[in-house]
Amino acid sequence: MVDLNGQYEAIKTEVNQGIQEVLETTAFINGPKVHEFQKALENYLDVKHVIPCANGTDALQIAMMGLGLKPGDEVITADFTFAATVEVIALLGLTPVLVDVDEDTFNINVNGLIKAITPKTKAIVPVHLFGMCANMDAIMDIANNHNLFVIEDNAQAIGASYTTKSGQKKMAGTMGHVAATSFFPSKNLGAYGDGGAIFTNDDDLAHTLRGIVNHGMYQRYHHDVVGVNSRLDTIQAVVLNAKLPYLDGYNAKRRASAKAYNKAFAHHPNIELPAMANGCQSICDQCDCHVFHQYTLKIKGIDRDALVDHLQSQNIPCGVYYPIPLHRQKAYLDERYLESDFPVTNRLSDEVLSLPMHTELDQEQIEFISKTILDFIDG
Ligand SMILES: *Cc1c(COP(=O)(O)O)cnc(C)c1O
């Protein structure tokens, strides 16, 4: 599914030297490279504050802690996402409220979102799933009208952009009140271990968050709030610093592969291609509104799982993200949910199929993968 070796070859000297330097200076925690990465990412995203932390799940949790959400507050998010999003909501004693997603974009459905708002609702967590932003114009309008916080889960869409209705181009993760991202190795900007970051344009919130990541300390040994211990290792910052200048190039390669897959599967009655949104009709070379963290097809009218078995038998990796909607997960069952509230996620969990997607895919691999799929479907 992912091949990280090609990326390493290009940054090998810088990474090896940088890690060597960390070893020799023993600046393992909060070394200068962490600050350097923070500044470089602020610059890349055009956001005022980046707060590095230990992983993307922590980033989401810390963002919610920083907003002062209290037990019993309701937080609305998508039913179709990685469990981390809902996990931290529940962990903080907040009440997760799951909402169905859009059939074409896989992102939170705006009508469902509006219907889910109650007097207890305090925040919305849109997830920019598979590399494309949720409908941020509508989400920010709803949030402003109802006085809600917006926490973008940007773990899968770093480097993607979004054009607002006023024509402004913004980076994913810079539109809500705060955003969380992950540098898990397979993410579009991946470290060589765990890592994460929180972004915000709010100076006060940034100050609060910097304390929370460090045991709630704003002054040494003065603990003003309950915090956590969540840091980005200096060694990971070395890797991320080396990779950041290549991120746009990595994402362009992903887009080129997506385009080649799209061409191979075009106009097939059993295959639905990934949709584009935000005014885009198709994948174009300049447009970065989709960064294809996953390339996800919908398989219609045939047994998706039989196709998965066949691909595995041909040694072609593939993934089903996500096979079980969150409202059906044991940990998040809630009697308020009706199956009829989630027609789309229920269907998607049976139909989605994600194909190998990374920066090292070549035309031959894409042809082999797509031919194997088409041969299976067309018998
Ligand atoms: C990967 C991911 C996370 C969690 O990131 P970690 O760094 O693995 O903790 C959260 N949300 C989404 C949507 C993700 O894909």
Tab-separated table of C-alpha atoms and ligand atoms in Angstrom, residues 54-60 80-87 127-130 153-157 180-187 193-197 293-294 322, ligand 1:
chain	number	residue	atom	x	y	z
A	54	ALA	CA	3.564	13.187	19.824
A	55	ASN	CA	0.947	11.919	17.358
A	56	GLY	CA	-2.261	12.849	15.562
A	57	THR	CA	-4.553	11.355	18.188
A	58	ASP	CA	-2.898	13.486	20.874
A	59	ALA	CA	-3.192	16.499	18.588
A	60	LEU	CA	-6.972	16.047	18.412
A	80	PHE	CA	-16.983	7.420	8.374
A	81	THR	CA	-13.466	8.103	9.677
A	82	PHE	CA	-10.613	6.488	11.546
A	83	ALA	CA	-11.655	5.765	15.135
A	84	ALA	CA	-9.118	8.197	16.640
A	85	THR	CA	-11.442	11.102	15.847
A	86	VAL	CA	-14.296	9.805	17.974
A	87	GLU	CA	-12.016	8.116	20.510
A	127	VAL	CA	-12.435	15.115	8.852
A	128	HIS	CA	-10.783	15.857	5.509
A	129	LEU	CA	-11.028	12.214	4.562
A	130	PHE	CA	-8.674	10.570	2.071
A	153	ASP	CA	-9.022	16.593	11.556
A	154	ASN	CA	-6.337	17.140	8.968
A	155	ALA	CA	-4.467	13.861	9.470
A	156	GLN	CA	-5.096	12.816	5.861
A	157	ALA	CA	-5.007	16.109	3.983
A	180	ALA	CA	-4.862	18.444	14.211
A	181	THR	CA	-2.572	16.489	11.940
A	182	SER	CA	-0.573	13.275	12.074
A	183	PHE	CA	2.928	12.451	10.865
A	184	PHE	CA	2.394	8.682	11.109
A	185	PRO	CA	4.800	7.162	8.545
A	186	SER	CA	2.117	6.390	5.948
A	187	LYS	CA	0.535	9.864	6.054
A	193	GLY	CA	7.856	6.936	13.902
A	194	ASP	CA	4.988	8.795	15.515
A	195	GLY	CA	4.444	12.536	15.359
A	196	GLY	CA	1.668	15.084	15.177
A	197	ALA	CA	0.876	18.781	15.307
A	293	HIS	CA	-3.992	10.115	1.004
A	294	GLN	CA	-6.086	7.226	-0.249
A	322	TYR	CA	-13.422	1.719	6.714
B	1	LIG	C1	-4.084	8.802	11.248
B	1	LIG	C2	-5.297	9.491	11.695
B	1	LIG	C3	-5.442	9.985	12.997
B	1	LIG	C4	-4.496	9.676	14.114
B	1	LIG	O1	-3.174	9.915	13.906
B	1	LIG	P1	-2.046	9.142	14.737
B	1	LIG	O2	-0.818	9.927	14.497
B	1	LIG	O3	-1.982	7.756	14.209
B	1	LIG	O4	-2.435	9.165	16.186
B	1	LIG	C5	-6.577	10.722	13.300
B	1	LIG	N1	-7.534	10.945	12.385
B	1	LIG	C6	-7.455	10.461	11.135
B	1	LIG	C7	-8.548	10.769	10.165
B	1	LIG	C8	-6.348	9.710	10.749
B	1	LIG	O5	-6.290	9.231	9.500
